[in-house]
């Protein structure tokens, strides 16, 4: 599938990433792993070890490093292999894909395009979400065709009759 790449998408609500833990999510048809760094920033790595393709989310987080459950290779926030449990140095060519991720307006925003163009100033302004007031979110599943639902939501001709 083809996606617009050079823009910010929201990956998750910041509160969905557990303290000291990780969040695995399918975004743009690929599995990604989001975790909070010791600095308070976030990192987003492909949820797949490049060695044997095991999901990194099955591994463990130690500081800012995610360790694969299969052989224990450790990957830093930039996707580079920074820990090898065997006597050799970490292999310099082994890395996992990453994407820029920024916390803004209670959400985590990622940039799937050219990282050099990832300007956080381009994140949509949802500043109204920044208040300390509690926020309630939910899901409504409708057993119907998405086109009918979109038509209904976009049809404002009935809005004047609603109280």
mmCIF file of C-alpha atoms in Angstrom:
data_model
loop_
_atom_site.group_PDB
_atom_site.id
_atom_site.type_symbol
_atom_site.label_atom_id
_atom_site.label_comp_id
_atom_site.label_asym_id
_atom_site.label_seq_id
_atom_site.Cartn_x
_atom_site.Cartn_y
_atom_site.Cartn_z
ATOM 1 C CA UNK A 1 0.000 0.000 0.000
ATOM 2 C CA UNK A 2 1.173 3.522 -0.723
ATOM 3 C CA UNK A 3 1.159 6.236 1.957
ATOM 4 C CA UNK A 4 1.955 9.925 2.124
ATOM 5 C CA UNK A 5 5.330 9.869 3.855
ATOM 6 C CA UNK A 6 6.544 13.393 4.548
ATOM 7 C CA UNK A 7 4.093 14.368 7.274
ATOM 8 C CA UNK A 8 3.390 13.662 10.933
ATOM 9 C CA UNK A 9 1.019 10.857 11.931
ATOM 10 C CA UNK A 10 -0.133 10.161 15.468
ATOM 11 C CA UNK A 11 1.115 6.762 16.651
ATOM 12 C CA UNK A 12 -0.397 6.596 20.138
ATOM 13 C CA UNK A 13 -1.398 8.555 23.191
ATOM 14 C CA UNK A 14 1.664 9.106 25.364
ATOM 15 C CA UNK A 15 -0.086 7.446 28.311
ATOM 16 C CA UNK A 16 -0.342 4.194 26.326
ATOM 17 C CA UNK A 17 3.417 3.626 26.670
ATOM 18 C CA UNK A 18 3.856 2.026 30.100
ATOM 19 C CA UNK A 19 6.483 3.456 32.438
ATOM 20 C CA UNK A 20 9.647 1.467 31.842
ATOM 21 C CA UNK A 21 7.894 -0.539 29.152
ATOM 22 C CA UNK A 22 7.201 -0.705 25.456
ATOM 23 C CA UNK A 23 4.251 -0.369 23.107
ATOM 24 C CA UNK A 24 4.022 -2.435 19.938
ATOM 25 C CA UNK A 25 1.756 -1.133 17.201
ATOM 26 C CA UNK A 26 1.129 -1.727 13.498
ATOM 27 C CA UNK A 27 1.512 1.591 11.672
ATOM 28 C CA UNK A 28 1.469 1.965 7.898
ATOM 29 C CA UNK A 29 1.446 -1.840 7.526
ATOM 30 C CA UNK A 30 4.615 -2.414 9.603
ATOM 31 C CA UNK A 31 5.115 -3.350 13.243
ATOM 32 C CA UNK A 32 6.803 -0.649 15.335
ATOM 33 C CA UNK A 33 7.969 -0.498 18.919
ATOM 34 C CA UNK A 34 7.722 2.729 20.906
ATOM 35 C CA UNK A 35 9.446 3.223 24.246
ATOM 36 C CA UNK A 36 10.246 6.112 26.535
ATOM 37 C CA UNK A 37 13.900 7.005 26.958
ATOM 38 C CA UNK A 38 15.567 7.905 30.244
ATOM 39 C CA UNK A 39 15.647 11.533 29.031
ATOM 40 C CA UNK A 40 11.830 11.597 28.772
ATOM 41 C CA UNK A 41 11.908 11.567 24.968
ATOM 42 C CA UNK A 42 10.684 8.586 22.951
ATOM 43 C CA UNK A 43 12.232 6.206 20.432
ATOM 44 C CA UNK A 44 10.482 4.264 17.676
ATOM 45 C CA UNK A 45 12.135 1.156 16.270
ATOM 46 C CA UNK A 46 10.856 -1.444 13.884
ATOM 47 C CA UNK A 47 9.484 -4.265 16.036
ATOM 48 C CA UNK A 48 11.736 -6.823 14.392
ATOM 49 C CA UNK A 49 15.250 -7.905 15.203
ATOM 50 C CA UNK A 50 17.299 -7.780 11.988
ATOM 51 C CA UNK A 51 19.112 -10.977 12.983
ATOM 52 C CA UNK A 52 16.293 -13.558 13.120
ATOM 53 C CA UNK A 53 13.230 -11.289 12.727
ATOM 54 C CA UNK A 54 11.929 -11.930 16.254
ATOM 55 C CA UNK A 55 9.654 -9.113 17.491
ATOM 56 C CA UNK A 56 11.720 -6.868 19.749
ATOM 57 C CA UNK A 57 8.588 -6.347 21.847
ATOM 58 C CA UNK A 58 9.071 -9.942 23.094
ATOM 59 C CA UNK A 59 12.417 -8.892 24.555
ATOM 60 C CA UNK A 60 13.289 -6.654 27.457
ATOM 61 C CA UNK A 61 14.021 -2.982 27.941
ATOM 62 C CA UNK A 62 17.114 -2.050 29.897
ATOM 63 C CA UNK A 63 17.521 1.709 30.121
ATOM 64 C CA UNK A 64 17.359 3.035 26.567
ATOM 65 C CA UNK A 65 18.314 -0.324 25.016
ATOM 66 C CA UNK A 66 15.867 -2.952 23.751
ATOM 67 C CA UNK A 67 17.241 -6.506 23.967
ATOM 68 C CA UNK A 68 15.996 -9.178 21.584
ATOM 69 C CA UNK A 69 14.521 -12.231 23.299
ATOM 70 C CA UNK A 70 16.185 -14.620 20.841
ATOM 71 C CA UNK A 71 19.933 -13.940 21.109
ATOM 72 C CA UNK A 72 20.055 -10.883 23.367
ATOM 73 C CA UNK A 73 21.313 -8.354 20.841
ATOM 74 C CA UNK A 74 20.624 -4.849 22.173
ATOM 75 C CA UNK A 75 19.431 -1.935 20.033
ATOM 76 C CA UNK A 76 19.766 1.728 20.949
ATOM 77 C CA UNK A 77 17.306 4.526 20.168
ATOM 78 C CA UNK A 78 18.957 5.120 16.778
ATOM 79 C CA UNK A 79 18.418 1.465 15.768
ATOM 80 C CA UNK A 80 22.114 0.548 15.976
ATOM 81 C CA UNK A 81 23.148 -2.684 17.649
ATOM 82 C CA UNK A 82 24.886 -1.508 20.846
ATOM 83 C CA UNK A 83 25.104 -4.772 22.779
ATOM 84 C CA UNK A 84 26.287 -8.227 21.795
ATOM 85 C CA UNK A 85 25.974 -10.878 24.549
ATOM 86 C CA UNK A 86 28.883 -12.774 22.976
ATOM 87 C CA UNK A 87 32.577 -11.833 23.280
ATOM 88 C CA UNK A 88 32.703 -9.899 19.992
ATOM 89 C CA UNK A 89 31.898 -6.211 19.646
ATOM 90 C CA UNK A 90 28.383 -5.397 18.462
ATOM 91 C CA UNK A 91 28.246 -5.842 14.670
ATOM 92 C CA UNK A 92 28.324 -2.328 13.174
ATOM 93 C CA UNK A 93 26.218 -3.294 10.158
ATOM 94 C CA UNK A 94 23.338 -4.717 12.217
ATOM 95 C CA UNK A 95 20.587 -2.194 12.879
ATOM 96 C CA UNK A 96 16.843 -1.930 12.882
ATOM 97 C CA UNK A 97 14.784 0.747 11.148
ATOM 98 C CA UNK A 98 13.712 3.785 13.151
ATOM 99 C CA UNK A 99 11.440 6.770 12.666
ATOM 100 C CA UNK A 100 11.480 10.192 14.293
ATOM 101 C CA UNK A 101 8.903 10.398 17.096
ATOM 102 C CA UNK A 102 7.882 13.463 19.105
ATOM 103 C CA UNK A 103 5.589 13.833 22.112
ATOM 104 C CA UNK A 104 3.153 16.697 21.580
ATOM 105 C CA UNK A 105 -0.429 17.429 22.733
ATOM 106 C CA UNK A 106 -0.578 14.203 24.804
ATOM 107 C CA UNK A 107 0.163 12.190 21.653
ATOM 108 C CA UNK A 108 3.195 10.563 20.074
ATOM 109 C CA UNK A 109 3.722 11.711 16.498
ATOM 110 C CA UNK A 110 5.927 9.887 13.995
ATOM 111 C CA UNK A 111 7.404 10.929 10.648
ATOM 112 C CA UNK A 112 7.622 8.045 8.118
ATOM 113 C CA UNK A 113 9.322 10.106 5.397
ATOM 114 C CA UNK A 114 12.755 11.662 4.965
ATOM 115 C CA UNK A 115 14.055 12.208 8.540
ATOM 116 C CA UNK A 116 15.850 15.386 7.424
ATOM 117 C CA UNK A 117 12.425 16.943 6.748
ATOM 118 C CA UNK A 118 10.909 15.955 10.129
ATOM 119 C CA UNK A 119 10.252 19.424 11.556
ATOM 120 C CA UNK A 120 8.223 19.199 14.814
ATOM 121 C CA UNK A 121 6.787 22.648 14.018
ATOM 122 C CA UNK A 122 4.713 20.867 11.323
ATOM 123 C CA UNK A 123 2.841 18.749 13.886
ATOM 124 C CA UNK A 124 -0.841 19.757 13.746
ATOM 125 C CA UNK A 125 -1.881 22.162 16.492
ATOM 126 C CA UNK A 126 -4.005 20.231 18.970
ATOM 127 C CA UNK A 127 -3.001 22.468 21.889
ATOM 128 C CA UNK A 128 -6.537 22.260 23.281
ATOM 129 C CA UNK A 129 -5.581 18.718 24.422
ATOM 130 C CA UNK A 130 -2.755 20.052 26.607
ATOM 131 C CA UNK A 131 -4.951 20.927 29.592
ATOM 132 C CA UNK A 132 -4.693 19.003 32.850
ATOM 133 C CA UNK A 133 -8.365 18.093 32.648
ATOM 134 C CA UNK A 134 -9.122 14.371 32.469
ATOM 135 C CA UNK A 135 -9.740 13.109 28.971
ATOM 136 C CA UNK A 136 -12.056 10.279 28.063
ATOM 137 C CA UNK A 137 -11.546 8.324 24.884
ATOM 138 C CA UNK A 138 -13.421 5.353 23.591
ATOM 139 C CA UNK A 139 -14.174 3.230 20.592
ATOM 140 C CA UNK A 140 -17.464 2.831 18.829
ATOM 141 C CA UNK A 141 -17.660 -0.124 16.490
ATOM 142 C CA UNK A 142 -20.353 0.099 13.850
ATOM 143 C CA UNK A 143 -21.318 -2.930 11.800
ATOM 144 C CA UNK A 144 -21.577 -1.048 8.531
ATOM 145 C CA UNK A 145 -19.682 0.043 5.479
ATOM 146 C CA UNK A 146 -17.176 2.812 6.239
ATOM 147 C CA UNK A 147 -18.389 4.810 3.214
ATOM 148 C CA UNK A 148 -21.909 5.053 4.678
ATOM 149 C CA UNK A 149 -20.509 6.125 8.038
ATOM 150 C CA UNK A 150 -18.328 8.781 6.400
ATOM 151 C CA UNK A 151 -21.268 10.057 4.362
ATOM 152 C CA UNK A 152 -23.341 10.323 7.528
ATOM 153 C CA UNK A 153 -20.632 12.149 9.481
ATOM 154 C CA UNK A 154 -19.918 14.565 6.639
ATOM 155 C CA UNK A 155 -23.595 15.384 5.979
ATOM 156 C CA UNK A 156 -24.234 18.493 8.056
ATOM 157 C CA UNK A 157 -27.708 19.148 6.612
ATOM 158 C CA UNK A 158 -29.329 17.485 9.621
ATOM 159 C CA UNK A 159 -27.181 19.296 12.233
ATOM 160 C CA UNK A 160 -29.625 22.180 12.698
ATOM 161 C CA UNK A 161 -32.285 19.722 13.927
ATOM 162 C CA UNK A 162 -30.119 18.225 16.667
ATOM 163 C CA UNK A 163 -30.241 19.502 20.255
#
